[in-house]
């Protein structure tokens, strides 16, 4: 209520990127006053059925913060206290880069959507590794995902090396890694979703993962691939084959879309914004469809993280029913505010109970013709 009526309207008076840094600055200040544990206490999901183990990791609940919100690992301990079981930082690139010129972040309130062309603004994997080395998690149950991508000035042919450098620098800090080949804002990046480059990239990362695990006497880190909602049927089939071929740990579907069809915002306003990835409510159905298709093919062998247009509990629930083991959100958090994660987790717990499921894992894919919920 406070968010919808007061905080959000005030923040939406500021340009979107300023509002982002301002609100996180305020949030961090609240924590510095020692109020963090109150947030954690209020937002922690208490229903035991929400706990879930995916790719060998225990998650307190199935809801995480999608990449792009905390690109530089500045706020992840505080963000986890809002009820997210995991926070995915990044995208982090091999070299520091400023991203695209501003303005590059736009709200479309009529559509509960965002368009961004940030372009992986971040301080590079070396600086982020140093920050992580002095930034402890707020709680040992918090899961930190690290999303890596390609530096803009590095040619696509040399992309693998750029990913490998970041992977090695960040290895010890990650609970899992996400390989981002699906942002629309780095020229050529999405061609890495094609068969040959994708196999080369993933195989080399998996090899390095094994080597680093031996060096550090730990298990290899789960590696996930994040894909676009705009992939063709053929690309999606290829990706599914590759996921199986290299035996990847998981897939995240989806990133933002370059589609603009069916928006409430006027065509003139949409055109004035220009290029970028669209996220939020207009993506709900498309991302869910991609998750469903992945689930039908992967049949639970490879876990799926569903992201895209999760604005409220019902969207998260439908994502799980379509086959997502975990869900993530970004735009839903901007529109719904700090109480969103708690509400979503409560809703999932309620639906689990209503449909006779004891755990989230039991409900995964239940809307794809399997047993369970028919609602
Ligand atoms: C401003 C903004 C920046 C983003 N930056 C990244 C990024 O750096 N890496 C990435 O993998 N996804 C990034 N995303 C995509 C989100 O992680 C997510 O996949 C997408 O927005 C769909 O989810 P949503 O509808 O809940 O926002 C970004 C999204 C937004 C809105």
Tab-separated table of C-alpha atoms and ligand atoms in Angstrom:
chain	number	residue	atom	x	y	z
A	1	UNK	CA	0.000	0.000	0.000
A	2	UNK	CA	2.725	2.417	1.094
A	3	UNK	CA	4.704	1.420	-1.980
A	4	UNK	CA	1.812	1.690	-4.462
A	5	UNK	CA	0.366	4.924	-3.037
A	6	UNK	CA	3.430	6.904	-1.948
A	7	UNK	CA	6.907	5.508	-2.562
A	8	UNK	CA	6.446	4.343	-6.144
A	9	UNK	CA	4.691	7.505	-7.426
A	10	UNK	CA	7.460	9.598	-5.868
A	11	UNK	CA	10.241	7.426	-7.284
A	12	UNK	CA	8.568	7.390	-10.697
A	13	UNK	CA	8.932	11.190	-10.755
A	14	UNK	CA	12.672	10.647	-11.099
A	15	UNK	CA	14.308	9.394	-14.295
A	16	UNK	CA	14.325	5.576	-14.054
A	17	UNK	CA	18.063	5.070	-13.580
A	18	UNK	CA	18.320	7.827	-10.947
A	19	UNK	CA	15.380	6.289	-9.076
A	20	UNK	CA	17.208	2.951	-9.054
A	21	UNK	CA	20.363	4.311	-7.430
A	22	UNK	CA	18.443	6.644	-5.111
A	23	UNK	CA	16.159	3.912	-3.753
A	24	UNK	CA	19.011	1.462	-3.265
A	25	UNK	CA	21.040	4.180	-1.524
A	26	UNK	CA	18.145	4.760	0.864
A	27	UNK	CA	17.683	1.046	1.390
A	28	UNK	CA	21.360	0.561	2.193
A	29	UNK	CA	21.214	3.464	4.647
A	30	UNK	CA	18.303	1.801	6.461
A	31	UNK	CA	20.438	-1.288	6.793
A	32	UNK	CA	23.369	0.683	8.093
A	33	UNK	CA	21.054	1.769	10.938
A	34	UNK	CA	20.804	-1.887	11.900
A	35	UNK	CA	17.245	-2.472	10.699
A	36	UNK	CA	18.205	-5.212	8.251
A	37	UNK	CA	17.293	-8.069	10.525
A	38	UNK	CA	13.748	-6.669	10.858
A	39	UNK	CA	13.328	-6.844	7.079
A	40	UNK	CA	14.662	-10.378	7.080
A	41	UNK	CA	12.344	-11.441	9.868
A	42	UNK	CA	9.305	-9.943	8.142
A	43	UNK	CA	10.023	-11.242	4.648
A	44	UNK	CA	11.449	-14.688	5.281
A	45	UNK	CA	9.177	-17.391	3.876
A	46	UNK	CA	8.178	-19.632	6.749
A	47	UNK	CA	6.259	-22.380	4.972
A	48	UNK	CA	8.506	-25.473	4.837
A	49	UNK	CA	6.962	-26.596	1.511
A	50	UNK	CA	8.642	-23.634	-0.187
A	51	UNK	CA	12.138	-24.994	0.445
A	52	UNK	CA	13.516	-26.628	-2.633
A	53	UNK	CA	16.717	-28.251	-3.836
A	54	UNK	CA	17.662	-27.412	-7.404
A	55	UNK	CA	20.935	-28.319	-9.146
A	56	UNK	CA	22.255	-29.519	-5.821
A	57	UNK	CA	21.630	-26.247	-3.992
A	58	UNK	CA	19.154	-25.732	-1.133
A	59	UNK	CA	16.890	-22.721	-1.731
A	60	UNK	CA	14.755	-21.356	1.101
A	61	UNK	CA	11.992	-20.625	-1.412
A	62	UNK	CA	11.659	-20.683	-5.211
A	63	UNK	CA	11.775	-16.905	-5.806
A	64	UNK	CA	14.925	-15.038	-6.832
A	65	UNK	CA	15.991	-11.620	-8.069
A	66	UNK	CA	16.843	-11.709	-11.776
A	67	UNK	CA	20.117	-10.397	-13.156
A	68	UNK	CA	20.538	-6.736	-14.000
A	69	UNK	CA	19.250	-5.207	-10.778
A	70	UNK	CA	22.518	-5.558	-8.870
A	71	UNK	CA	24.918	-5.541	-11.785
A	72	UNK	CA	27.968	-4.742	-9.709
A	73	UNK	CA	27.430	-6.718	-6.487
A	74	UNK	CA	26.721	-3.592	-4.437
A	75	UNK	CA	23.479	-4.556	-2.713
A	76	UNK	CA	22.993	-8.314	-2.771
A	77	UNK	CA	23.136	-8.862	1.038
A	78	UNK	CA	20.424	-6.259	1.573
A	79	UNK	CA	18.283	-7.486	-1.329
A	80	UNK	CA	18.255	-11.021	0.049
A	81	UNK	CA	16.538	-9.700	3.174
A	82	UNK	CA	13.455	-8.864	1.080
A	83	UNK	CA	12.682	-12.563	0.885
A	84	UNK	CA	14.541	-13.597	-2.279
A	85	UNK	CA	16.098	-17.037	-1.848
A	86	UNK	CA	18.731	-16.063	-4.375
A	87	UNK	CA	20.079	-12.910	-5.924
A	88	UNK	CA	21.721	-13.084	-9.319
A	89	UNK	CA	24.322	-10.354	-9.693
A	90	UNK	CA	25.630	-9.113	-13.042
A	91	UNK	CA	25.847	-9.285	-15.945
A	92	UNK	CA	29.565	-8.967	-15.276
A	93	UNK	CA	32.002	-8.777	-18.168
A	94	UNK	CA	35.737	-9.487	-18.466
A	95	UNK	CA	36.563	-5.782	-18.680
A	96	UNK	CA	34.929	-2.778	-17.018
A	97	UNK	CA	32.633	-0.835	-19.353
A	98	UNK	CA	30.292	2.162	-19.063
A	99	UNK	CA	27.368	0.676	-21.010
A	100	UNK	CA	25.287	2.629	-23.498
A	101	UNK	CA	24.737	6.411	-23.303
A	102	UNK	CA	21.889	7.593	-21.061
A	103	UNK	CA	18.910	7.660	-21.085
A	104	UNK	CA	18.843	3.876	-21.429
A	105	UNK	CA	16.140	2.777	-18.986
A	106	UNK	CA	12.448	3.580	-19.572
A	107	UNK	CA	9.200	2.778	-17.773
A	108	UNK	CA	5.988	1.909	-19.587
A	109	UNK	CA	3.469	2.165	-16.707
A	110	UNK	CA	0.435	1.506	-18.917
A	111	UNK	CA	1.952	-1.903	-19.669
A	112	UNK	CA	3.650	-2.509	-16.295
A	113	UNK	CA	6.807	-2.873	-18.332
A	114	UNK	CA	10.341	-1.557	-18.754
A	115	UNK	CA	12.510	-1.073	-21.807
A	116	UNK	CA	16.252	-1.055	-21.195
A	117	UNK	CA	19.346	-0.803	-23.311
A	118	UNK	CA	21.812	-0.594	-20.445
A	119	UNK	CA	24.516	-2.483	-22.363
A	120	UNK	CA	26.150	-4.328	-19.448
A	121	UNK	CA	27.399	-1.274	-17.548
A	122	UNK	CA	29.613	-2.799	-14.852
A	123	UNK	CA	33.000	-2.462	-13.243
A	124	UNK	CA	34.384	-5.699	-14.700
A	125	UNK	CA	35.023	-9.105	-13.173
A	126	UNK	CA	38.294	-8.112	-11.525
A	127	UNK	CA	36.749	-5.241	-9.545
A	128	UNK	CA	33.612	-7.246	-8.736
A	129	UNK	CA	35.743	-10.130	-7.425
A	130	UNK	CA	37.530	-7.679	-5.131
A	131	UNK	CA	34.186	-6.324	-3.915
A	132	UNK	CA	32.869	-9.803	-3.274
A	133	UNK	CA	35.979	-10.695	-1.298
A	134	UNK	CA	35.036	-8.077	1.292
A	135	UNK	CA	31.236	-8.351	1.120
A	136	UNK	CA	29.892	-11.262	3.135
A	137	UNK	CA	26.412	-12.642	2.588
A	138	UNK	CA	23.930	-11.505	5.214
A	139	UNK	CA	22.974	-15.106	5.938
A	140	UNK	CA	24.534	-18.444	5.071
A	141	UNK	CA	21.283	-19.621	3.437
A	142	UNK	CA	21.357	-16.777	0.882
A	143	UNK	CA	22.302	-18.032	-2.562
A	144	UNK	CA	24.465	-15.893	-4.827
A	145	UNK	CA	24.225	-16.399	-8.571
A	146	UNK	CA	26.806	-14.732	-10.795
A	147	UNK	CA	25.773	-13.857	-14.320
A	148	UNK	CA	28.602	-13.373	-16.821
A	149	UNK	CA	28.604	-11.896	-20.313
A	150	UNK	CA	30.842	-10.614	-23.079
A	151	UNK	CA	32.697	-7.291	-22.977
A	152	UNK	CA	31.389	-5.082	-25.790
A	153	UNK	CA	34.793	-4.326	-27.385
A	154	UNK	CA	35.779	-7.999	-27.463
A	155	UNK	CA	34.928	-9.457	-30.900
A	156	UNK	CA	32.303	-12.214	-30.847
A	157	UNK	CA	34.936	-14.686	-32.164
A	158	UNK	CA	36.947	-14.112	-28.962
A	159	UNK	CA	33.971	-14.183	-26.618
A	160	UNK	CA	34.839	-17.520	-24.996
A	161	UNK	CA	38.088	-16.171	-23.570
A	162	UNK	CA	36.260	-13.184	-22.069
A	163	UNK	CA	33.764	-15.473	-20.301
A	164	UNK	CA	36.552	-17.784	-19.097
A	165	UNK	CA	38.448	-14.891	-17.507
A	166	UNK	CA	35.385	-13.763	-15.543
A	167	UNK	CA	34.489	-17.313	-14.563
A	168	UNK	CA	37.922	-17.911	-13.070
A	169	UNK	CA	38.044	-14.599	-11.209
A	170	UNK	CA	34.584	-15.070	-9.715
A	171	UNK	CA	34.635	-18.831	-9.177
A	172	UNK	CA	35.093	-18.903	-5.415
A	173	UNK	CA	32.259	-16.439	-4.760
A	174	UNK	CA	29.524	-18.057	-6.858
A	175	UNK	CA	26.951	-20.557	-5.683
A	176	UNK	CA	26.024	-20.902	-9.345
A	177	UNK	CA	26.943	-19.228	-12.626
A	178	UNK	CA	24.699	-17.995	-15.402
A	179	UNK	CA	26.086	-17.687	-18.901
A	180	UNK	CA	24.272	-14.826	-20.555
A	181	UNK	CA	24.104	-15.107	-24.337
A	182	UNK	CA	20.719	-13.479	-24.669
A	183	UNK	CA	20.863	-9.756	-23.915
A	184	UNK	CA	19.691	-7.721	-26.907
A	185	UNK	CA	21.935	-4.780	-25.964
A	186	UNK	CA	25.394	-6.096	-26.792
A	187	UNK	CA	25.935	-6.318	-30.558
A	188	UNK	CA	26.421	-9.911	-31.740
A	189	UNK	CA	25.898	-11.463	-28.286
A	190	UNK	CA	22.818	-13.429	-29.223
A	191	UNK	CA	24.638	-15.165	-32.096
A	192	UNK	CA	26.320	-17.116	-29.297
A	193	UNK	CA	22.984	-18.931	-28.982
A	194	UNK	CA	23.797	-20.668	-32.292
A	195	UNK	CA	25.058	-24.219	-32.250
A	196	UNK	CA	28.832	-24.063	-32.862
A	197	UNK	CA	29.716	-21.022	-30.757
A	198	UNK	CA	27.430	-22.192	-27.951
A	199	UNK	CA	28.979	-25.664	-27.772
A	200	UNK	CA	32.477	-24.172	-27.761
A	201	UNK	CA	31.603	-21.664	-25.028
A	202	UNK	CA	29.838	-24.130	-22.755
A	203	UNK	CA	32.353	-26.960	-23.204
A	204	UNK	CA	35.268	-24.704	-22.312
A	205	UNK	CA	33.472	-23.284	-19.281
A	206	UNK	CA	32.617	-26.787	-18.075
A	207	UNK	CA	36.258	-27.866	-18.481
A	208	UNK	CA	37.496	-24.825	-16.542
A	209	UNK	CA	34.838	-25.439	-13.884
A	210	UNK	CA	36.210	-28.959	-13.321
A	211	UNK	CA	39.806	-27.725	-13.175
A	212	UNK	CA	38.985	-24.949	-10.703
A	213	UNK	CA	36.982	-27.324	-8.523
A	214	UNK	CA	40.046	-29.575	-8.262
A	215	UNK	CA	42.319	-26.614	-7.490
A	216	UNK	CA	39.989	-25.342	-4.785
A	217	UNK	CA	39.060	-28.797	-3.498
A	218	UNK	CA	35.356	-28.084	-3.887
A	219	UNK	CA	32.509	-29.240	-6.117
A	220	UNK	CA	32.124	-27.705	-9.558
A	221	UNK	CA	29.646	-24.813	-9.596
A	222	UNK	CA	26.301	-25.323	-11.331
A	223	UNK	CA	26.350	-23.569	-14.713
A	224	UNK	CA	23.094	-22.264	-16.227
A	225	UNK	CA	22.429	-20.858	-19.668
A	226	UNK	CA	20.159	-17.820	-20.019
A	227	UNK	CA	18.233	-17.650	-23.246
A	228	UNK	CA	16.121	-15.067	-25.083
A	229	UNK	CA	12.345	-15.253	-25.561
A	230	UNK	CA	12.889	-14.410	-29.223
A	231	UNK	CA	14.654	-17.637	-30.207
A	232	UNK	CA	13.153	-19.428	-33.199
A	233	UNK	CA	11.714	-22.941	-32.846
A	234	UNK	CA	14.816	-24.233	-34.602
A	235	UNK	CA	17.173	-22.388	-32.247
A	236	UNK	CA	15.232	-23.643	-29.240
A	237	UNK	CA	15.440	-27.256	-30.454
A	238	UNK	CA	19.179	-26.802	-31.020
A	239	UNK	CA	19.621	-25.298	-27.560
A	240	UNK	CA	17.768	-28.227	-25.971
A	241	UNK	CA	20.018	-30.709	-27.791
A	242	UNK	CA	23.105	-28.806	-26.683
A	243	UNK	CA	21.949	-28.618	-23.054
A	244	UNK	CA	21.703	-32.402	-23.121
A	245	UNK	CA	24.892	-32.893	-25.087
A	246	UNK	CA	27.070	-30.902	-22.698
A	247	UNK	CA	24.950	-31.951	-19.703
A	248	UNK	CA	24.443	-28.425	-18.421
A	249	UNK	CA	23.058	-27.882	-14.906
A	250	UNK	CA	20.170	-25.614	-15.820
A	251	UNK	CA	18.582	-23.110	-18.153
A	252	UNK	CA	17.098	-19.681	-17.444
A	253	UNK	CA	14.213	-18.630	-19.653
A	254	UNK	CA	13.932	-15.805	-20.479
A	255	UNK	CA	15.793	-12.561	-20.957
A	256	UNK	CA	14.019	-9.425	-22.288
A	257	UNK	CA	12.354	-9.359	-25.719
A	258	UNK	CA	12.938	-7.150	-28.735
A	259	UNK	CA	9.235	-7.598	-29.654
A	260	UNK	CA	6.883	-4.620	-29.188
A	261	UNK	CA	3.557	-6.124	-30.309
A	262	UNK	CA	0.355	-5.622	-28.322
A	263	UNK	CA	1.466	-2.786	-26.036
A	264	UNK	CA	-0.947	-0.280	-24.448
A	265	UNK	CA	1.684	2.467	-24.599
A	266	UNK	CA	1.216	4.503	-27.795
A	267	UNK	CA	3.270	3.524	-30.823
A	268	UNK	CA	4.669	7.042	-30.872
A	269	UNK	CA	5.964	6.763	-27.297
A	270	UNK	CA	7.334	3.271	-27.917
A	271	UNK	CA	9.151	4.467	-31.036
A	272	UNK	CA	10.521	7.474	-29.173
A	273	UNK	CA	12.133	5.141	-26.635
A	274	UNK	CA	13.935	3.233	-29.392
A	275	UNK	CA	15.891	0.000	-29.150
A	276	UNK	CA	16.189	-2.170	-26.079
A	277	UNK	CA	14.819	-5.196	-24.292
A	278	UNK	CA	11.218	-5.155	-23.095
A	279	UNK	CA	10.421	-6.764	-19.737
A	280	UNK	CA	7.474	-7.063	-17.380
A	281	UNK	CA	3.813	-7.932	-17.981
A	282	UNK	CA	3.987	-8.057	-21.809
A	283	UNK	CA	6.494	-10.905	-21.436
A	284	UNK	CA	4.484	-13.099	-19.046
A	285	UNK	CA	2.882	-15.392	-21.617
A	286	UNK	CA	5.860	-15.634	-23.958
A	287	UNK	CA	8.348	-16.561	-21.209
A	288	UNK	CA	5.906	-19.085	-19.770
A	289	UNK	CA	5.526	-20.648	-23.231
A	290	UNK	CA	9.291	-20.998	-23.605
A	291	UNK	CA	9.496	-22.578	-20.149
A	292	UNK	CA	6.704	-24.995	-21.088
A	293	UNK	CA	8.432	-26.009	-24.312
A	294	UNK	CA	11.712	-26.525	-22.481
A	295	UNK	CA	9.976	-28.608	-19.835
A	296	UNK	CA	8.235	-30.804	-22.418
A	297	UNK	CA	11.594	-31.628	-23.975
A	298	UNK	CA	13.808	-31.762	-20.918
A	299	UNK	CA	11.298	-33.723	-18.822
A	300	UNK	CA	12.802	-32.653	-15.554
A	301	UNK	CA	16.323	-33.863	-16.465
A	302	UNK	CA	17.690	-30.312	-16.531
A	303	UNK	CA	16.230	-27.725	-14.134
A	304	UNK	CA	14.564	-24.608	-15.498
A	305	UNK	CA	14.500	-21.130	-13.970
A	306	UNK	CA	11.438	-19.235	-15.218
A	307	UNK	CA	11.763	-15.463	-15.566
A	308	UNK	CA	9.843	-12.876	-17.529
A	309	UNK	CA	6.694	-11.061	-16.510
A	310	UNK	CA	6.370	-12.547	-13.047
A	311	UNK	CA	4.420	-9.603	-11.614
A	312	UNK	CA	2.447	-11.380	-8.881
A	313	UNK	CA	1.859	-14.711	-7.190
A	314	UNK	CA	-0.343	-16.184	-9.910
A	315	UNK	CA	2.347	-15.561	-12.556
A	316	UNK	CA	4.935	-17.342	-10.417
A	317	UNK	CA	2.542	-20.214	-9.792
A	318	UNK	CA	1.812	-20.594	-13.513
A	319	UNK	CA	5.541	-20.488	-14.246
A	320	UNK	CA	6.062	-23.380	-11.823
A	321	UNK	CA	3.125	-25.299	-13.326
A	322	UNK	CA	4.689	-24.763	-16.744
A	323	UNK	CA	7.898	-26.401	-15.598
A	324	UNK	CA	10.027	-23.875	-13.706
A	325	UNK	CA	11.896	-25.244	-10.672
A	326	UNK	CA	12.695	-21.676	-9.607
A	327	UNK	CA	11.307	-18.300	-10.676
A	328	UNK	CA	12.967	-14.913	-10.860
A	329	UNK	CA	11.691	-11.387	-11.322
A	330	UNK	CA	12.997	-7.917	-11.934
A	331	UNK	CA	10.245	-5.708	-13.394
A	332	UNK	CA	7.581	-7.127	-11.062
A	333	UNK	CA	9.759	-6.013	-8.163
A	334	UNK	CA	9.955	-2.443	-9.550
A	335	UNK	CA	6.181	-2.194	-9.938
A	336	UNK	CA	5.238	-4.214	-6.850
A	337	UNK	CA	7.849	-2.904	-4.401
A	338	UNK	CA	9.627	-4.480	-1.458
A	339	UNK	CA	6.648	-6.558	-0.277
A	340	UNK	CA	6.355	-8.388	-3.623
A	341	UNK	CA	8.514	-11.403	-2.827
A	342	UNK	CA	6.741	-12.078	0.434
A	343	UNK	CA	3.361	-11.903	-1.307
A	344	UNK	CA	4.495	-14.203	-4.101
A	345	UNK	CA	5.882	-16.772	-1.676
A	346	UNK	CA	2.696	-16.714	0.379
A	347	UNK	CA	0.634	-17.184	-2.756
A	348	UNK	CA	2.732	-20.156	-3.907
A	349	UNK	CA	2.435	-21.734	-0.442
A	350	UNK	CA	-1.349	-21.262	-0.568
A	351	UNK	CA	-1.611	-22.822	-4.024
A	352	UNK	CA	0.562	-25.760	-2.987
A	353	UNK	CA	-1.788	-26.458	-0.127
A	354	UNK	CA	-4.957	-25.984	-2.185
A	355	UNK	CA	-3.707	-28.447	-4.771
A	356	UNK	CA	-2.443	-31.039	-2.356
A	357	UNK	CA	1.262	-30.596	-3.042
A	358	UNK	CA	3.677	-30.809	-0.147
A	359	UNK	CA	6.612	-29.238	-1.945
A	360	UNK	CA	7.290	-26.888	-4.829
A	361	UNK	CA	9.155	-29.701	-6.595
A	362	UNK	CA	5.933	-31.737	-6.751
A	363	UNK	CA	4.117	-28.886	-8.486
A	364	UNK	CA	6.787	-28.279	-11.151
A	365	UNK	CA	5.322	-28.994	-14.594
A	366	UNK	CA	1.922	-29.978	-13.166
A	367	UNK	CA	0.220	-27.815	-15.786
A	368	UNK	CA	1.831	-29.702	-18.685
A	369	UNK	CA	-0.485	-32.641	-18.830
A	370	UNK	CA	1.036	-34.416	-15.844
A	371	UNK	CA	-0.681	-35.203	-12.561
A	372	UNK	CA	-1.977	-32.512	-10.276
A	373	UNK	CA	-3.569	-29.093	-10.477
A	374	UNK	CA	-6.106	-28.616	-13.201
A	375	UNK	CA	-6.801	-25.006	-12.256
B	1	LIG	C1	16.968	-2.696	-16.373
B	1	LIG	C2	17.213	-4.136	-16.654
B	1	LIG	C3	18.510	-4.595	-16.769
B	1	LIG	C4	18.757	-5.933	-17.034
B	1	LIG	N1	20.050	-6.369	-17.093
B	1	LIG	C5	20.293	-7.704	-17.276
B	1	LIG	C6	21.605	-8.190	-17.269
B	1	LIG	O1	22.566	-7.467	-17.080
B	1	LIG	N2	21.788	-9.514	-17.479
B	1	LIG	C7	20.739	-10.382	-17.675
B	1	LIG	O2	20.971	-11.586	-17.831
B	1	LIG	N3	19.478	-9.933	-17.660
B	1	LIG	C8	19.238	-8.621	-17.471
B	1	LIG	N4	17.950	-8.172	-17.453
B	1	LIG	C9	16.853	-9.116	-17.752
B	1	LIG	C10	16.210	-9.668	-16.486
B	1	LIG	O3	17.123	-10.409	-15.728
B	1	LIG	C11	15.020	-10.569	-16.856
B	1	LIG	O4	15.492	-11.689	-17.563
B	1	LIG	C12	13.997	-9.851	-17.723
B	1	LIG	O5	13.854	-8.512	-17.335
B	1	LIG	C13	12.635	-10.520	-17.663
B	1	LIG	O6	12.155	-10.550	-16.339
B	1	LIG	P1	11.132	-9.462	-15.733
B	1	LIG	O7	9.977	-9.374	-16.690
B	1	LIG	O8	10.784	-10.008	-14.392
B	1	LIG	O9	11.870	-8.184	-15.656
B	1	LIG	C14	17.680	-6.832	-17.191
B	1	LIG	C15	16.372	-6.360	-17.070
B	1	LIG	C16	16.124	-5.034	-16.813
B	1	LIG	C17	14.707	-4.559	-16.683
